[in-house]
Amino acid sequence: MSTRLSALAASVALLTALTGPTASADAAPAAPSAPAAPTVNLATNPGFEVPSPDLADWGSVPGWSCTGGPAEAAVTTASPHTGTAALTVTPASADSTGECAQTVAVQPDTTYTASAWVRGDFVHLGATGTGRDVAPAWTETTRGGWQRLSTRFTTGPNARTVRLYVHGWYQQGPFSVDDVRVDGPAPAPAVAAGSVPTNDRVVFFTVDDGWQRTPEAERFITDHRLPITAFPLPMPAAADPAFFRRVTAVPGSSVQDHSVSHADLTKLPLERQQVEVCDARDSLTRLFGTAPTFFRPPYFAWNADTLQAAANCGIRTVLTADADFSWGASNIWHPGLLQPGDVVLMHWTDTLAADLQRALAAADAAGLKPAGLVDYLR
């Protein structure tokens, strides 16, 4: 207990020296070099109003990763700041601050303002990975009411994402959060593509979903050293991550984003699309250690909101395909044979080994070799 209180006192002293005993901490903004872009809120599920998508992890808070999981963090409807819900975190042990965080896509050399309404004692709000040091905003106590915390930061020249976090302090009890904001210019929308612009004689094999994982498909991929771009849903990926590591072991292979629930995103508003893309990104990053940079929209259904939601999750390309070899098919959606840069759609099914063999034969007939998307799309 005395160690935690000493750490708390040291933290308060440091924060006071950096920011003074207030609820905001500002960094100097970058000098403007162009007309200001529209300011938008880039936070995912900022008011905790977005419902969990189907197939999401049990107890997950959409858009957020909380260190204590559902044992500590829950969306509640009791006395939110606005709307119908807020996040309440009750640290489950003396060693927990109850941190919840999310990854936010940003532009380099750009100023952003992070803010949130909080309730509780010694609640902190901040961002890491900005490229420049910035102290968190914090409050000693909100005296049972809601208080706004705000901190401003300017990203470094190489910053593309930052980690936004909120947490309490050791042994200081529960706290609540609502109406989170990361205000600044949004990233440019992702680019939609069905093929890869290249003169190299290559074709790209992509495999979606992940529900049926067969040893025959794995053996075919291994024996032929096929670079595969896998687009699994988080739930089947989490059920057998070792399988997806093995089938993407060939250089050029990768695991990419296919949403959480395989919903038709064109039927969802931007904020719900953003949860689908960002939560899948976060789950796959935790499982495989690398953040996806491509997004495959379920059913190839996308709209302008999809492109912006993907960009807000750090995704650069929304990728469909121009050939389908799933379930025994051999459909090429342009005249003639496969062409350089074609993207071939397949699925993790019990027919995949035969589908891969047929797709490889079609590539051979066109004088093409399979290649990895990560080597061609940046």
XYZ file of C-alpha atoms in Angstrom:
378
model
C 0.000 0.000 0.000
C 2.756 2.472 0.934
C 4.605 1.721 -2.336
C 1.496 2.485 -4.398
C 0.818 5.703 -2.491
C 4.441 6.757 -2.943
C 4.150 6.088 -6.661
C 0.921 8.076 -6.742
C 2.533 10.994 -4.934
C 5.528 10.922 -7.282
C 3.225 10.806 -10.312
C 1.148 13.726 -9.055
C 4.304 15.735 -8.365
C 5.637 15.035 -11.840
C 2.347 15.859 -13.534
C 2.026 19.040 -11.508
C 5.503 20.078 -12.590
C 4.647 19.337 -16.202
C 1.130 20.664 -16.392
C 0.124 22.251 -13.116
C -2.757 20.809 -11.069
C -5.313 21.213 -13.835
C -7.300 18.946 -16.100
C -5.469 19.753 -19.330
C -1.991 19.491 -20.802
C -1.216 21.249 -24.070
C 1.694 20.873 -26.455
C 2.580 23.705 -28.824
C 0.754 23.315 -32.159
C 2.659 22.996 -35.404
C 2.822 26.119 -37.544
C 0.109 25.916 -40.216
C 1.432 25.397 -43.730
C -1.863 24.919 -45.579
C -5.542 25.718 -45.150
C -6.935 23.796 -42.201
C -8.677 20.529 -43.017
C -12.098 19.899 -41.462
C -11.897 18.844 -37.831
C -13.632 15.565 -37.007
C -13.732 13.174 -34.073
C -11.517 10.205 -34.940
C -12.184 8.133 -31.804
C -13.894 4.772 -32.284
C -17.135 4.322 -30.320
C -16.516 7.582 -28.449
C -19.779 7.571 -26.499
C -19.892 3.811 -25.874
C -23.196 3.671 -27.728
C -22.197 1.263 -30.537
C -23.367 -2.307 -29.844
C -20.930 -5.198 -30.058
C -20.938 -6.742 -33.546
C -21.996 -10.341 -33.942
C -19.029 -12.707 -33.422
C -17.241 -10.156 -31.237
C -15.365 -11.357 -28.149
C -17.671 -11.908 -25.188
C -17.590 -8.906 -22.877
C -15.595 -6.733 -25.256
C -16.145 -2.986 -25.387
C -16.450 -2.115 -29.104
C -13.507 -0.038 -30.279
C -11.601 -0.376 -27.010
C -9.056 -2.758 -25.509
C -9.150 -2.881 -21.702
C -6.314 -4.564 -19.842
C -8.618 -6.164 -17.280
C -11.150 -7.334 -19.839
C -14.789 -7.834 -18.841
C -13.730 -8.453 -15.243
C -12.964 -4.735 -14.975
C -14.547 -2.805 -17.838
C -18.213 -2.693 -18.815
C -20.590 -0.416 -20.670
C -23.261 0.770 -18.266
C -26.443 2.802 -18.587
C -26.319 4.304 -15.093
C -25.913 8.099 -15.179
C -23.941 8.596 -18.422
C -22.634 12.051 -19.220
C -24.738 12.158 -22.403
C -26.648 9.600 -24.418
C -27.616 6.266 -22.957
C -24.286 4.664 -21.992
C -20.834 5.221 -20.542
C -17.814 3.070 -19.720
C -17.294 2.132 -16.089
C -14.032 0.519 -15.002
C -13.537 -1.130 -11.624
C -9.895 -2.221 -11.211
C -9.940 -5.812 -10.030
C -6.662 -5.793 -8.086
C -4.252 -3.483 -6.308
C -1.881 -3.794 -9.268
C -4.369 -2.538 -11.874
C -5.095 1.004 -13.055
C -7.975 -0.249 -15.228
C -6.541 1.077 -18.462
C -8.648 1.125 -21.630
C -7.090 2.175 -24.940
C -7.554 2.308 -28.677
C -5.397 2.947 -31.735
C -6.261 6.120 -33.666
C -5.031 6.823 -37.194
C -3.519 10.303 -37.551
C -1.534 12.422 -39.985
C 2.126 13.279 -39.402
C 3.131 16.738 -38.185
C -0.451 17.539 -37.247
C -2.030 18.836 -34.061
C -4.875 16.940 -32.391
C -6.902 17.507 -29.245
C -7.901 14.502 -27.138
C -10.646 14.924 -24.565
C -13.073 12.901 -22.480
C -15.591 13.387 -19.706
C -14.599 11.374 -16.650
C -15.911 10.648 -13.177
C -13.757 9.351 -10.319
C -10.437 9.898 -8.564
C -7.045 10.258 -10.232
C -8.313 9.593 -13.748
C -5.795 10.079 -16.571
C -6.211 10.687 -20.315
C -3.294 10.701 -22.737
C -1.723 9.485 -25.956
C 1.472 7.600 -26.729
C 3.251 7.005 -30.022
C 2.780 10.625 -31.032
C 6.450 11.058 -31.907
C 6.742 13.816 -29.330
C 6.454 13.585 -25.545
C 3.169 14.850 -24.138
C 1.968 14.710 -20.542
C -1.462 13.240 -19.861
C -4.407 15.230 -18.622
C -5.552 14.160 -15.183
C -7.734 15.080 -12.278
C -7.332 14.381 -8.584
C -11.066 14.019 -8.103
C -14.281 14.910 -9.876
C -16.154 14.938 -6.551
C -18.790 12.542 -7.811
C -19.680 14.535 -10.923
C -18.447 14.604 -14.506
C -15.319 16.579 -15.452
C -13.748 17.154 -18.869
C -10.107 16.233 -19.384
C -8.276 17.579 -22.424
C -4.754 17.304 -23.814
C -3.317 18.509 -27.106
C -0.464 16.882 -29.004
C 1.364 17.361 -32.276
C 2.404 14.219 -34.108
C 5.937 13.613 -35.294
C 6.995 13.337 -38.945
C 6.579 9.547 -39.015
C 3.456 9.151 -36.866
C 0.569 7.387 -38.582
C -1.224 6.108 -35.496
C -1.316 6.993 -31.808
C -2.486 5.030 -28.821
C -5.199 6.876 -26.901
C -5.621 5.714 -23.310
C -7.626 6.418 -20.193
C -6.966 4.909 -16.782
C -7.404 5.407 -13.074
C -4.802 4.828 -10.398
C -3.793 2.072 -8.028
C -6.311 1.468 -5.244
C -8.326 4.581 -6.087
C -11.565 2.812 -6.892
C -13.795 2.747 -9.984
C -14.036 5.473 -12.596
C -16.289 6.232 -15.566
C -15.622 7.658 -19.034
C -17.914 9.119 -21.683
C -17.883 11.333 -24.789
C -14.292 10.692 -25.827
C -12.907 12.804 -28.660
C -9.760 12.952 -30.775
C -10.347 16.093 -32.783
C -8.310 16.877 -35.884
C -8.126 16.229 -39.625
C -9.018 12.720 -40.726
C -6.668 10.587 -42.801
C -7.379 10.563 -46.514
C -9.912 7.840 -47.431
C -8.542 4.417 -48.283
C -8.205 3.474 -51.948
C -10.577 0.870 -53.414
C -8.980 -1.698 -55.717
C -9.835 -4.994 -57.372
C -6.374 -5.648 -58.780
C -2.793 -4.499 -58.314
C -1.181 -2.182 -60.858
C 1.988 -4.013 -61.907
C 3.763 -5.141 -65.056
C 5.283 -8.088 -63.200
C 3.876 -11.410 -64.264
C 2.303 -12.142 -60.912
C -1.117 -12.966 -59.506
C -2.350 -12.763 -55.917
C -4.158 -15.560 -54.060
C -6.440 -14.356 -51.247
C -8.420 -16.602 -48.908
C -11.334 -15.357 -46.787
C -13.214 -16.208 -43.574
C -11.435 -19.126 -41.867
C -14.195 -21.418 -40.604
C -13.016 -24.612 -42.349
C -9.292 -25.255 -41.962
C -8.190 -28.458 -43.677
C -4.833 -30.253 -43.575
C -5.112 -30.773 -47.337
C -5.149 -27.011 -47.991
C -2.297 -26.451 -45.548
C -0.234 -29.192 -47.183
C -0.860 -27.779 -50.693
C 0.232 -24.296 -49.588
C 3.351 -25.686 -47.910
C 4.325 -28.071 -50.708
C 3.980 -25.391 -53.405
C 5.374 -22.588 -51.204
C 2.425 -20.397 -52.106
C 2.362 -16.829 -50.755
C -1.168 -16.467 -49.381
C -2.972 -13.332 -48.220
C -5.408 -14.539 -45.564
C -8.469 -12.492 -44.629
C -9.826 -14.398 -41.597
C -12.540 -13.195 -39.283
C -11.193 -12.680 -35.742
C -13.225 -15.509 -34.190
C -11.908 -18.382 -36.365
C -8.450 -16.794 -36.307
C -8.471 -16.820 -32.505
C -9.764 -20.403 -32.483
C -6.668 -21.661 -34.327
C -3.984 -18.963 -34.655
C -1.247 -21.576 -35.122
C -2.945 -22.739 -38.340
C -2.952 -19.231 -39.796
C 0.678 -18.734 -38.796
C 1.620 -21.921 -40.644
C -0.331 -21.168 -43.831
C 1.126 -17.645 -43.994
C 4.711 -18.700 -43.308
C 5.837 -18.384 -46.941
C 7.556 -15.006 -47.569
C 5.091 -12.467 -48.944
C 2.162 -14.001 -47.069
C 0.191 -11.988 -44.525
C -2.968 -11.846 -42.423
C -5.302 -8.970 -43.253
C -8.620 -7.454 -42.102
C -12.044 -8.842 -43.062
C -14.267 -7.174 -40.385
C -15.559 -8.660 -37.141
C -18.957 -10.025 -38.106
C -18.934 -10.336 -41.921
C -21.798 -7.823 -42.126
C -22.803 -5.918 -45.255
C -21.093 -2.675 -44.292
C -23.126 -0.579 -46.707
C -26.083 -1.104 -44.351
C -24.174 0.366 -41.384
C -23.329 3.998 -40.553
C -19.705 5.094 -40.545
C -19.227 4.748 -36.778
C -20.356 1.104 -36.820
C -18.257 0.356 -39.895
C -15.286 1.811 -38.029
C -15.870 -0.586 -35.115
C -16.049 -3.543 -37.533
C -12.729 -2.627 -39.181
C -10.817 -1.363 -36.130
C -11.830 -4.199 -33.802
C -10.819 -6.811 -36.384
C -7.516 -4.966 -36.877
C -6.866 -4.972 -33.125
C -7.751 -8.641 -32.686
C -5.523 -9.764 -35.568
C -2.691 -7.539 -34.370
C -2.830 -9.152 -30.928
C -2.856 -12.632 -32.460
C -0.188 -12.213 -35.117
C 1.891 -9.227 -34.063
C 1.443 -7.151 -37.240
C -1.310 -4.639 -37.940
C -3.277 -5.257 -41.148
C -2.963 -2.653 -43.888
C -5.576 -4.039 -46.318
C -9.291 -4.567 -45.790
C -11.498 -7.036 -47.663
C -15.138 -5.878 -47.371
C -17.556 -8.774 -46.849
C -19.568 -9.555 -50.003
C -17.360 -6.936 -51.754
C -19.910 -4.404 -50.451
C -18.462 -0.993 -49.680
C -19.289 2.712 -49.940
C -17.635 6.052 -49.206
C -18.085 5.514 -45.462
C -16.222 2.206 -45.759
C -13.238 3.950 -47.333
C -13.168 6.562 -44.554
C -13.746 4.021 -41.776
C -10.890 1.908 -43.113
C -8.606 4.951 -43.229
C -9.590 5.870 -39.668
C -8.367 2.390 -38.688
C -5.029 2.819 -40.458
C -6.034 0.762 -43.509
C -4.671 1.987 -46.833
C -6.455 -0.270 -49.364
C -9.991 -1.695 -49.543
C -9.475 -4.721 -51.754
C -12.007 -6.806 -53.680
C -10.880 -9.148 -56.502
C -11.277 -9.766 -60.204
C -11.439 -13.562 -60.164
C -13.209 -16.138 -57.969
C -12.007 -19.726 -57.621
C -14.053 -20.567 -54.498
C -16.112 -23.757 -54.092
C -15.108 -25.245 -57.439
C -15.605 -22.052 -59.465
C -13.213 -20.676 -62.082
C -14.661 -17.214 -62.684
C -12.468 -14.516 -64.189
C -14.346 -11.239 -64.348
C -12.634 -9.909 -67.449
C -12.106 -11.442 -70.906
C -9.438 -14.069 -71.384
C -6.925 -15.595 -69.023
C -5.707 -14.242 -65.715
C -3.681 -11.065 -66.163
C -0.726 -9.550 -64.267
C -1.913 -8.014 -60.994
C -5.147 -10.000 -60.797
C -6.449 -10.736 -57.302
C -8.040 -14.173 -56.937
C -10.716 -14.791 -54.287
C -10.953 -18.102 -52.449
C -12.312 -19.203 -49.069
C -11.155 -21.429 -46.232
C -13.495 -24.334 -47.044
C -13.271 -28.070 -47.494
C -12.734 -27.467 -51.243
C -9.783 -25.086 -50.798
C -7.020 -27.559 -51.684
C -8.718 -28.283 -55.042
C -9.510 -24.584 -55.508
C -5.857 -23.663 -54.991
C -4.752 -26.342 -57.451
C -7.180 -25.027 -60.072
C -6.130 -21.403 -59.460
C -2.445 -22.340 -59.706
C -3.113 -24.136 -62.997
C -4.907 -21.020 -64.311
C -1.961 -18.857 -63.287
C 0.479 -21.262 -65.000
C -1.618 -21.186 -68.176
C -1.297 -17.399 -68.219
C 2.420 -17.452 -67.479
C 1.927 -15.938 -64.017
C 3.373 -16.746 -60.607
C 1.638 -16.216 -57.234
C 3.060 -13.322 -55.197
C 2.342 -11.661 -51.886
C 0.237 -8.522 -51.665
C 2.471 -7.020 -48.968
C 5.292 -6.912 -51.530
C 3.214 -4.838 -53.963
C 0.710 -2.753 -51.985
C 2.057 -0.209 -49.497
